[in-house]
Amino acid sequence: MRLEQVLPWGRSLKEYRDMFGLTQAELDLQILDCAGGPASFNAEMTALGKRVVSCDPVYQFSAEQIAQRIDEAVPQIVKSVEANREKFVWTGIDTLDELLRIRLTAMQTFLADFPQGLQAGRYRQDALPQLPFPDRAFDLVVSSHLLFTYSEHLSLDFHIAAITEMGRLAPDVRIFPLLMNMTGERSPYVDPVIEHFQALGYTLQIQTVPYEFQRGGNQILRLLSAPAGN
Ligand SMILES: C[S@@+](CC[C@H](N)C(=O)[O-])C[C@H]1O[C@@H](n2cnc3c(N)ncnc32)[C@H](O)[C@@H]1O
C-alpha cells in the first residue's frame, strides 16, 4: 500500500454506534473493526474498558506519517464535500465546520492512542481479504466506508472474498453503507453479494440504522451465520 493512495477519514464511537446500530450490550462483545483507519472507535472503546481490534494496512505507517497524510487530505475532502453539498444530510452535523471539528477530533483521538494500541496488538496492519485470526475469533465484525463505498476500485470478487473472510471470523458481520462514495448511488454489488451468500445458507439482512450523513446512506448489510459447531 502507498500512503498517498489512502484517503484517511475517521469517525467517532458515537458515529460507529449509530452506523452499525450497536446496542449498549453489543459494546461488550469482542469486536473486529475491518478498515478501521483513523477512526476513534478503538481508542474510545478501549478507554471504556471494551474489547476492539482494528485492522487496516494503513497501520504499517507511523502516527506521524498518518497525521501528515490527514493534513494533506483534509483540503481535498473539504473541496469534495463542498462541491457535493446536496448529497449529504445536514442535520445532526449542521455545517462543514462542524463536520471538520467532529472528524479532526476523532482522528486526533486515534493518533494519540495509535502507538500504545499498536504495541498492545489492538491495531493490526492486516488487510482484507485475508486476516490471520482463527475461525470465530470475534463475536462481531464491523466494516465501514470501504466495501460498497469503493465499488469503482474493488471488484465483486474482492467483495465476496472479503465478506467470506469476515463471516469466518464472527457470526455477525455488519457493513456500512451500501452506497458508493462518488455517485451516492447504491453499489451494484449489493444484490450479487446477497445472492451469493444466501445460496451458501447465510442469513442476510438489510437494516436501517439511525445514521445518515451521505443522503440515503442509512442502511447496513448484515451477514449472520450459525455459531461454529452448530
Ligand atoms: C475511509 S476509511 C474508513 C475508516 C473507518 N472505517 C470509518 O468509517 O471512519 C477506509 C479505510 O480502508 C482502508 N483499507 C483499504 N484497503 C483495505 C483492505 N484491503 N483491508 C482493510 N482495510 C483497507 C484504508 O487504509 C482506509 O483507512
PDB file of C-alpha atoms and ligand atoms in Angstrom:
ATOM      1  CA  MET A   1       0.000   0.000   0.000  1.00  0.00           C
ATOM      2  CA  ARG A   2       1.194   3.519  -0.795  1.00  0.00           C
ATOM      3  CA  LEU A   3       0.141   6.094   1.785  1.00  0.00           C
ATOM      4  CA  GLU A   4      -0.780   8.687  -0.868  1.00  0.00           C
ATOM      5  CA  GLN A   5      -3.466   6.262  -2.127  1.00  0.00           C
ATOM      6  CA  VAL A   6      -5.271   6.357   1.221  1.00  0.00           C
ATOM      7  CA  LEU A   7      -7.899   8.970   1.971  1.00  0.00           C
ATOM      8  CA  PRO A   8      -7.790   8.907   5.757  1.00  0.00           C
ATOM      9  CA  TRP A   9     -11.093   9.975   7.270  1.00  0.00           C
ATOM     10  CA  GLY A  10     -12.136   8.529  10.616  1.00  0.00           C
ATOM     11  CA  ARG A  11     -15.329   8.539  12.601  1.00  0.00           C
ATOM     12  CA  SER A  12     -16.136   8.577  16.318  1.00  0.00           C
ATOM     13  CA  LEU A  13     -17.569   5.958  18.693  1.00  0.00           C
ATOM     14  CA  LYS A  14     -20.927   7.739  18.600  1.00  0.00           C
ATOM     15  CA  GLU A  15     -20.941   7.552  14.818  1.00  0.00           C
ATOM     16  CA  TYR A  16     -19.937   3.860  14.911  1.00  0.00           C
ATOM     17  CA  ARG A  17     -22.780   3.124  17.357  1.00  0.00           C
ATOM     18  CA  ASP A  18     -25.269   4.772  15.025  1.00  0.00           C
ATOM     19  CA  MET A  19     -23.773   3.468  11.761  1.00  0.00           C
ATOM     20  CA  PHE A  20     -23.856  -0.140  12.928  1.00  0.00           C
ATOM     21  CA  GLY A  21     -26.954   0.066  15.153  1.00  0.00           C
ATOM     22  CA  LEU A  22     -24.887  -1.130  18.123  1.00  0.00           C
ATOM     23  CA  THR A  23     -26.809  -1.636  21.362  1.00  0.00           C
ATOM     24  CA  GLN A  24     -25.276  -0.959  24.776  1.00  0.00           C
ATOM     25  CA  ALA A  25     -24.963  -4.737  25.343  1.00  0.00           C
ATOM     26  CA  GLU A  26     -23.218  -5.220  21.981  1.00  0.00           C
ATOM     27  CA  LEU A  27     -20.467  -2.836  23.058  1.00  0.00           C
ATOM     28  CA  ASP A  28     -19.340  -5.602  25.437  1.00  0.00           C
ATOM     29  CA  LEU A  29     -18.743  -8.063  22.581  1.00  0.00           C
ATOM     30  CA  GLN A  30     -15.292  -8.882  21.228  1.00  0.00           C
ATOM     31  CA  ILE A  31     -15.351  -6.711  18.077  1.00  0.00           C
ATOM     32  CA  LEU A  32     -13.139  -6.598  14.983  1.00  0.00           C
ATOM     33  CA  ASP A  33     -13.167  -3.319  13.035  1.00  0.00           C
ATOM     34  CA  CYS A  34     -12.033  -4.054   9.464  1.00  0.00           C
ATOM     35  CA  ALA A  35     -10.686  -0.991   7.674  1.00  0.00           C
ATOM     36  CA  GLY A  36     -10.691   0.972  10.922  1.00  0.00           C
ATOM     37  CA  GLY A  37      -8.371   3.658   9.511  1.00  0.00           C
ATOM     38  CA  PRO A  38      -8.058   6.774  11.675  1.00  0.00           C
ATOM     39  CA  ALA A  39     -11.448   6.268  13.391  1.00  0.00           C
ATOM     40  CA  SER A  40     -11.517   6.765  17.164  1.00  0.00           C
ATOM     41  CA  PHE A  41     -13.787   3.740  17.741  1.00  0.00           C
ATOM     42  CA  ASN A  42     -10.953   1.551  19.075  1.00  0.00           C
ATOM     43  CA  ALA A  43      -9.444   4.322  21.238  1.00  0.00           C
ATOM     44  CA  GLU A  44     -12.775   5.368  22.767  1.00  0.00           C
ATOM     45  CA  MET A  45     -13.933   1.779  23.324  1.00  0.00           C
ATOM     46  CA  THR A  46     -10.611   0.844  24.958  1.00  0.00           C
ATOM     47  CA  ALA A  47     -10.923   3.838  27.282  1.00  0.00           C
ATOM     48  CA  LEU A  48     -14.308   2.418  28.340  1.00  0.00           C
ATOM     49  CA  GLY A  49     -12.745  -0.982  29.056  1.00  0.00           C
ATOM     50  CA  LYS A  50     -14.226  -2.648  25.926  1.00  0.00           C
ATOM     51  CA  ARG A  51     -12.529  -5.082  23.545  1.00  0.00           C
ATOM     52  CA  VAL A  52     -11.844  -3.962  19.971  1.00  0.00           C
ATOM     53  CA  VAL A  53      -9.172  -4.959  17.456  1.00  0.00           C
ATOM     54  CA  SER A  54      -8.807  -2.848  14.308  1.00  0.00           C
ATOM     55  CA  CYS A  55      -7.249  -3.998  11.028  1.00  0.00           C
ATOM     56  CA  ASP A  56      -6.065  -1.722   8.289  1.00  0.00           C
ATOM     57  CA  PRO A  57      -2.961  -1.782   6.048  1.00  0.00           C
ATOM     58  CA  VAL A  58      -2.505   1.927   6.862  1.00  0.00           C
ATOM     59  CA  TYR A  59      -1.322   0.837  10.327  1.00  0.00           C
ATOM     60  CA  GLN A  60       2.034  -0.105   8.773  1.00  0.00           C
ATOM     61  CA  PHE A  61       2.788   3.649   8.807  1.00  0.00           C
ATOM     62  CA  SER A  62       3.761   5.698  11.845  1.00  0.00           C
ATOM     63  CA  ALA A  63       1.417   8.089  13.675  1.00  0.00           C
ATOM     64  CA  GLU A  64       3.462  10.989  12.252  1.00  0.00           C
ATOM     65  CA  GLN A  65       3.116   9.707   8.686  1.00  0.00           C
ATOM     66  CA  ILE A  66      -0.642   9.134   9.069  1.00  0.00           C
ATOM     67  CA  ALA A  67      -1.041  12.596  10.664  1.00  0.00           C
ATOM     68  CA  GLN A  68       0.764  14.172   7.722  1.00  0.00           C
ATOM     69  CA  ARG A  69      -1.442  12.287   5.252  1.00  0.00           C
ATOM     70  CA  ILE A  70      -4.557  13.503   7.146  1.00  0.00           C
ATOM     71  CA  ASP A  71      -3.300  17.098   6.874  1.00  0.00           C
ATOM     72  CA  GLU A  72      -2.776  16.681   3.136  1.00  0.00           C
ATOM     73  CA  ALA A  73      -6.148  15.002   2.577  1.00  0.00           C
ATOM     74  CA  VAL A  74      -8.362  17.428   4.533  1.00  0.00           C
ATOM     75  CA  PRO A  75      -8.457  20.234   1.895  1.00  0.00           C
ATOM     76  CA  GLN A  76      -9.210  17.650  -0.800  1.00  0.00           C
ATOM     77  CA  ILE A  77     -12.082  16.189   1.243  1.00  0.00           C
ATOM     78  CA  VAL A  78     -13.459  19.639   2.149  1.00  0.00           C
ATOM     79  CA  LYS A  79     -13.467  20.591  -1.550  1.00  0.00           C
ATOM     80  CA  SER A  80     -15.276  17.417  -2.494  1.00  0.00           C
ATOM     81  CA  VAL A  81     -17.919  17.783   0.265  1.00  0.00           C
ATOM     82  CA  GLU A  82     -18.468  21.453  -0.714  1.00  0.00           C
ATOM     83  CA  ALA A  83     -18.917  20.507  -4.363  1.00  0.00           C
ATOM     84  CA  ASN A  84     -21.412  17.793  -3.417  1.00  0.00           C
ATOM     85  CA  ARG A  85     -23.214  19.545  -0.549  1.00  0.00           C
ATOM     86  CA  GLU A  86     -26.660  18.347  -1.667  1.00  0.00           C
ATOM     87  CA  LYS A  87     -25.572  14.709  -1.423  1.00  0.00           C
ATOM     88  CA  PHE A  88     -25.345  14.994   2.386  1.00  0.00           C
ATOM     89  CA  VAL A  89     -27.960  15.383   5.124  1.00  0.00           C
ATOM     90  CA  TRP A  90     -27.039  18.462   7.172  1.00  0.00           C
ATOM     91  CA  THR A  91     -28.962  17.676  10.343  1.00  0.00           C
ATOM     92  CA  GLY A  92     -27.032  16.223  13.256  1.00  0.00           C
ATOM     93  CA  ILE A  93     -23.912  17.533  11.536  1.00  0.00           C
ATOM     94  CA  ASP A  94     -25.143  21.004  10.586  1.00  0.00           C
ATOM     95  CA  THR A  95     -22.209  22.668   8.841  1.00  0.00           C
ATOM     96  CA  LEU A  96     -18.935  21.903   7.137  1.00  0.00           C
ATOM     97  CA  ASP A  97     -17.105  23.405  10.150  1.00  0.00           C
ATOM     98  CA  GLU A  98     -18.962  21.057  12.480  1.00  0.00           C
ATOM     99  CA  LEU A  99     -18.107  18.106  10.202  1.00  0.00           C
ATOM    100  CA  LEU A 100     -14.436  19.049  10.259  1.00  0.00           C
ATOM    101  CA  ARG A 101     -14.463  19.508  14.032  1.00  0.00           C
ATOM    102  CA  ILE A 102     -16.006  16.050  14.612  1.00  0.00           C
ATOM    103  CA  ARG A 103     -13.707  14.294  12.145  1.00  0.00           C
ATOM    104  CA  LEU A 104     -10.489  16.009  13.282  1.00  0.00           C
ATOM    105  CA  THR A 105     -11.303  15.309  16.942  1.00  0.00           C
ATOM    106  CA  ALA A 106     -11.889  11.630  16.140  1.00  0.00           C
ATOM    107  CA  MET A 107      -8.659  11.394  14.148  1.00  0.00           C
ATOM    108  CA  GLN A 108      -6.623  13.166  16.850  1.00  0.00           C
ATOM    109  CA  THR A 109      -8.027  10.715  19.411  1.00  0.00           C
ATOM    110  CA  PHE A 110      -6.940   7.866  17.131  1.00  0.00           C
ATOM    111  CA  LEU A 111      -3.451   9.336  16.620  1.00  0.00           C
ATOM    112  CA  ALA A 112      -2.914   9.770  20.370  1.00  0.00           C
ATOM    113  CA  ASP A 113      -3.916   6.150  21.009  1.00  0.00           C
ATOM    114  CA  PHE A 114      -2.198   4.567  17.993  1.00  0.00           C
ATOM    115  CA  PRO A 115       1.340   3.925  19.353  1.00  0.00           C
ATOM    116  CA  GLN A 116       0.169   2.193  22.527  1.00  0.00           C
ATOM    117  CA  GLY A 117      -2.649   0.375  20.696  1.00  0.00           C
ATOM    118  CA  LEU A 118      -0.164  -0.924  18.143  1.00  0.00           C
ATOM    119  CA  GLN A 119       2.034  -2.270  20.922  1.00  0.00           C
ATOM    120  CA  ALA A 120      -0.952  -3.885  22.615  1.00  0.00           C
ATOM    121  CA  GLY A 121      -1.980  -5.566  19.321  1.00  0.00           C
ATOM    122  CA  ARG A 122      -5.236  -3.576  19.102  1.00  0.00           C
ATOM    123  CA  TYR A 123      -4.180  -2.060  15.760  1.00  0.00           C
ATOM    124  CA  ARG A 124      -3.013  -4.564  13.155  1.00  0.00           C
ATOM    125  CA  GLN A 125      -1.754  -3.903   9.670  1.00  0.00           C
ATOM    126  CA  ASP A 126      -3.645  -6.877   8.194  1.00  0.00           C
ATOM    127  CA  ALA A 127      -5.637  -6.336   5.019  1.00  0.00           C
ATOM    128  CA  LEU A 128      -8.800  -7.856   3.653  1.00  0.00           C
ATOM    129  CA  PRO A 129      -9.450 -10.304   2.118  1.00  0.00           C
ATOM    130  CA  GLN A 130      -7.129 -12.401   4.302  1.00  0.00           C
ATOM    131  CA  LEU A 131      -6.886 -11.882   8.039  1.00  0.00           C
ATOM    132  CA  PRO A 132      -4.684 -14.024  10.289  1.00  0.00           C
ATOM    133  CA  PHE A 133      -7.198 -14.876  13.003  1.00  0.00           C
ATOM    134  CA  PRO A 134      -8.687 -18.264  13.861  1.00  0.00           C
ATOM    135  CA  ASP A 135     -12.308 -19.035  12.979  1.00  0.00           C
ATOM    136  CA  ARG A 136     -14.804 -17.275  15.249  1.00  0.00           C
ATOM    137  CA  ALA A 137     -12.104 -15.228  16.985  1.00  0.00           C
ATOM    138  CA  PHE A 138     -14.683 -12.423  17.368  1.00  0.00           C
ATOM    139  CA  ASP A 139     -18.368 -12.015  18.227  1.00  0.00           C
ATOM    140  CA  LEU A 140     -18.929  -9.208  15.749  1.00  0.00           C
ATOM    141  CA  VAL A 141     -17.127  -7.738  12.734  1.00  0.00           C
ATOM    142  CA  VAL A 142     -17.899  -4.187  11.577  1.00  0.00           C
ATOM    143  CA  SER A 143     -16.625  -2.524   8.428  1.00  0.00           C
ATOM    144  CA  SER A 144     -17.448   0.972   7.230  1.00  0.00           C
ATOM    145  CA  HIS A 145     -16.580   3.072   4.202  1.00  0.00           C
ATOM    146  CA  LEU A 146     -14.529   0.501   2.291  1.00  0.00           C
ATOM    147  CA  LEU A 147     -16.740  -2.254   0.865  1.00  0.00           C
ATOM    148  CA  PHE A 148     -19.543  -0.957  -1.406  1.00  0.00           C
ATOM    149  CA  THR A 149     -18.184   2.595  -0.846  1.00  0.00           C
ATOM    150  CA  TYR A 150     -15.256   1.963  -3.213  1.00  0.00           C
ATOM    151  CA  SER A 151     -17.088  -0.280  -5.680  1.00  0.00           C
ATOM    152  CA  GLU A 152     -15.425   1.541  -8.564  1.00  0.00           C
ATOM    153  CA  HIS A 153     -11.987   0.326  -7.355  1.00  0.00           C
ATOM    154  CA  LEU A 154     -12.788  -3.026  -5.728  1.00  0.00           C
ATOM    155  CA  SER A 155     -14.210  -5.932  -7.737  1.00  0.00           C
ATOM    156  CA  LEU A 156     -17.214  -8.085  -6.902  1.00  0.00           C
ATOM    157  CA  ASP A 157     -14.768 -10.983  -6.359  1.00  0.00           C
ATOM    158  CA  PHE A 158     -12.894  -8.875  -3.791  1.00  0.00           C
ATOM    159  CA  HIS A 159     -16.161  -8.061  -2.005  1.00  0.00           C
ATOM    160  CA  ILE A 160     -17.146 -11.723  -1.864  1.00  0.00           C
ATOM    161  CA  ALA A 161     -13.694 -12.814  -0.659  1.00  0.00           C
ATOM    162  CA  ALA A 162     -13.609 -10.062   2.000  1.00  0.00           C
ATOM    163  CA  ILE A 163     -17.105 -10.819   3.302  1.00  0.00           C
ATOM    164  CA  THR A 164     -16.372 -14.567   3.306  1.00  0.00           C
ATOM    165  CA  GLU A 165     -13.333 -13.852   5.476  1.00  0.00           C
ATOM    166  CA  MET A 166     -15.262 -11.621   7.869  1.00  0.00           C
ATOM    167  CA  GLY A 167     -18.004 -14.285   8.078  1.00  0.00           C
ATOM    168  CA  ARG A 168     -15.344 -16.826   9.050  1.00  0.00           C
ATOM    169  CA  LEU A 169     -14.268 -14.636  11.964  1.00  0.00           C
ATOM    170  CA  ALA A 170     -17.638 -13.841  13.565  1.00  0.00           C
ATOM    171  CA  PRO A 171     -21.272 -14.954  13.415  1.00  0.00           C
ATOM    172  CA  ASP A 172     -22.391 -11.357  12.842  1.00  0.00           C
ATOM    173  CA  VAL A 173     -20.881  -9.075  10.185  1.00  0.00           C
ATOM    174  CA  ARG A 174     -22.152  -5.517   9.566  1.00  0.00           C
ATOM    175  CA  ILE A 175     -21.145  -3.429   6.565  1.00  0.00           C
ATOM    176  CA  PHE A 176     -21.965   0.295   6.213  1.00  0.00           C
ATOM    177  CA  PRO A 177     -23.040   1.987   3.962  1.00  0.00           C
ATOM    178  CA  LEU A 178     -24.469   0.320   0.846  1.00  0.00           C
ATOM    179  CA  LEU A 179     -23.794   3.408  -1.272  1.00  0.00           C
ATOM    180  CA  MET A 180     -20.835   4.290  -3.452  1.00  0.00           C
ATOM    181  CA  ASN A 181     -18.645   7.203  -2.482  1.00  0.00           C
ATOM    182  CA  MET A 182     -18.704   9.330  -5.590  1.00  0.00           C
ATOM    183  CA  THR A 183     -22.161   8.894  -7.071  1.00  0.00           C
ATOM    184  CA  GLY A 184     -24.052   8.294  -3.816  1.00  0.00           C
ATOM    185  CA  GLU A 185     -25.891   5.510  -5.614  1.00  0.00           C
ATOM    186  CA  ARG A 186     -26.383   2.049  -4.231  1.00  0.00           C
ATOM    187  CA  SER A 187     -23.453  -0.218  -5.060  1.00  0.00           C
ATOM    188  CA  PRO A 188     -24.184  -2.615  -7.918  1.00  0.00           C
ATOM    189  CA  TYR A 189     -22.552  -5.329  -5.780  1.00  0.00           C
ATOM    190  CA  VAL A 190     -25.197  -5.356  -3.030  1.00  0.00           C
ATOM    191  CA  ASP A 191     -27.626  -7.688  -4.808  1.00  0.00           C
ATOM    192  CA  PRO A 192     -24.997 -10.154  -6.174  1.00  0.00           C
ATOM    193  CA  VAL A 193     -23.380 -10.304  -2.717  1.00  0.00           C
ATOM    194  CA  ILE A 194     -26.744 -11.102  -1.108  1.00  0.00           C
ATOM    195  CA  GLU A 195     -27.493 -13.773  -3.728  1.00  0.00           C
ATOM    196  CA  HIS A 196     -24.042 -15.340  -3.316  1.00  0.00           C
ATOM    197  CA  PHE A 197     -24.252 -15.700   0.472  1.00  0.00           C
ATOM    198  CA  GLN A 198     -27.937 -16.680   0.544  1.00  0.00           C
ATOM    199  CA  ALA A 199     -27.095 -19.556  -1.797  1.00  0.00           C
ATOM    200  CA  LEU A 200     -24.484 -20.680   0.748  1.00  0.00           C
ATOM    201  CA  GLY A 201     -27.043 -20.726   3.585  1.00  0.00           C
ATOM    202  CA  TYR A 202     -26.190 -17.453   5.345  1.00  0.00           C
ATOM    203  CA  THR A 203     -28.943 -15.183   6.587  1.00  0.00           C
ATOM    204  CA  LEU A 204     -28.627 -11.679   5.162  1.00  0.00           C
ATOM    205  CA  GLN A 205     -30.491  -8.617   6.334  1.00  0.00           C
ATOM    206  CA  ILE A 206     -30.553  -5.041   5.161  1.00  0.00           C
ATOM    207  CA  GLN A 207     -31.253  -2.950   8.258  1.00  0.00           C
ATOM    208  CA  THR A 208     -31.980   0.733   8.576  1.00  0.00           C
ATOM    209  CA  VAL A 209     -29.736   2.426  11.148  1.00  0.00           C
ATOM    210  CA  PRO A 210     -30.012   5.790  12.964  1.00  0.00           C
ATOM    211  CA  TYR A 211     -27.160   7.392  10.968  1.00  0.00           C
ATOM    212  CA  GLU A 212     -27.482   9.217   7.685  1.00  0.00           C
ATOM    213  CA  PHE A 213     -24.883  11.712   6.541  1.00  0.00           C
ATOM    214  CA  GLN A 214     -24.462  10.616   2.952  1.00  0.00           C
ATOM    215  CA  ARG A 215     -28.032  11.096   1.666  1.00  0.00           C
ATOM    216  CA  GLY A 216     -29.750   7.690   1.553  1.00  0.00           C
ATOM    217  CA  GLY A 217     -26.797   6.072   3.354  1.00  0.00           C
ATOM    218  CA  ASN A 218     -28.679   4.786   6.387  1.00  0.00           C
ATOM    219  CA  GLN A 219     -28.532   1.041   5.896  1.00  0.00           C
ATOM    220  CA  ILE A 220     -26.202  -1.793   6.809  1.00  0.00           C
ATOM    221  CA  LEU A 221     -25.863  -5.198   5.218  1.00  0.00           C
ATOM    222  CA  ARG A 222     -25.766  -7.796   7.938  1.00  0.00           C
ATOM    223  CA  LEU A 223     -24.432 -11.318   7.376  1.00  0.00           C
ATOM    224  CA  LEU A 224     -25.480 -13.793  10.040  1.00  0.00           C
ATOM    225  CA  SER A 225     -24.256 -17.333  10.233  1.00  0.00           C
ATOM    226  CA  ALA A 226     -24.852 -20.149  12.692  1.00  0.00           C
ATOM    227  CA  PRO A 227     -22.268 -20.224  15.537  1.00  0.00           C
ATOM    228  CA  ALA A 228     -19.344 -22.626  14.988  1.00  0.00           C
ATOM    229  CA  GLY A 229     -20.190 -26.209  15.861  1.00  0.00           C
ATOM    230  CA  ASN A 230     -23.916 -25.872  15.042  1.00  0.00           C
TER     231      ASN A 230
HETATM  232  C1  LIG B   1     -12.469   5.945   4.597  1.00  0.00           C
HETATM  233  S1  LIG B   1     -11.502   4.920   5.652  1.00  0.00           S
HETATM  234  C2  LIG B   1     -12.742   4.324   6.759  1.00  0.00           C
HETATM  235  C3  LIG B   1     -12.335   4.384   8.201  1.00  0.00           C
HETATM  236  C4  LIG B   1     -13.405   3.977   9.216  1.00  0.00           C
HETATM  237  N1  LIG B   1     -13.915   2.650   8.986  1.00  0.00           N
HETATM  238  C5  LIG B   1     -14.548   4.953   9.258  1.00  0.00           C
HETATM  239  O1  LIG B   1     -15.640   4.674   8.742  1.00  0.00           O
HETATM  240  O2  LIG B   1     -14.347   6.044   9.816  1.00  0.00           O
HETATM  241  C6  LIG B   1     -11.190   3.494   4.612  1.00  0.00           C
HETATM  242  C7  LIG B   1     -10.029   2.653   5.116  1.00  0.00           C
HETATM  243  O3  LIG B   1      -9.958   1.432   4.367  1.00  0.00           O
HETATM  244  C8  LIG B   1      -8.606   1.010   4.448  1.00  0.00           C
HETATM  245  N2  LIG B   1      -8.339  -0.103   3.517  1.00  0.00           N
HETATM  246  C9  LIG B   1      -8.004  -0.034   2.227  1.00  0.00           C
HETATM  247  N3  LIG B   1      -7.827  -1.280   1.718  1.00  0.00           N
HETATM  248  C10 LIG B   1      -8.061  -2.154   2.740  1.00  0.00           C
HETATM  249  C11 LIG B   1      -8.009  -3.584   2.851  1.00  0.00           C
HETATM  250  N4  LIG B   1      -7.717  -4.365   1.805  1.00  0.00           N
HETATM  251  N5  LIG B   1      -8.289  -4.142   4.057  1.00  0.00           N
HETATM  252  C12 LIG B   1      -8.598  -3.362   5.121  1.00  0.00           C
HETATM  253  N6  LIG B   1      -8.639  -2.008   5.066  1.00  0.00           N
HETATM  254  C13 LIG B   1      -8.377  -1.407   3.886  1.00  0.00           C
HETATM  255  C14 LIG B   1      -7.846   2.293   4.151  1.00  0.00           C
HETATM  256  O4  LIG B   1      -6.492   2.203   4.573  1.00  0.00           O
HETATM  257  C15 LIG B   1      -8.664   3.322   4.959  1.00  0.00           C
HETATM  258  O5  LIG B   1      -8.106   3.546   6.238  1.00  0.00           O
END
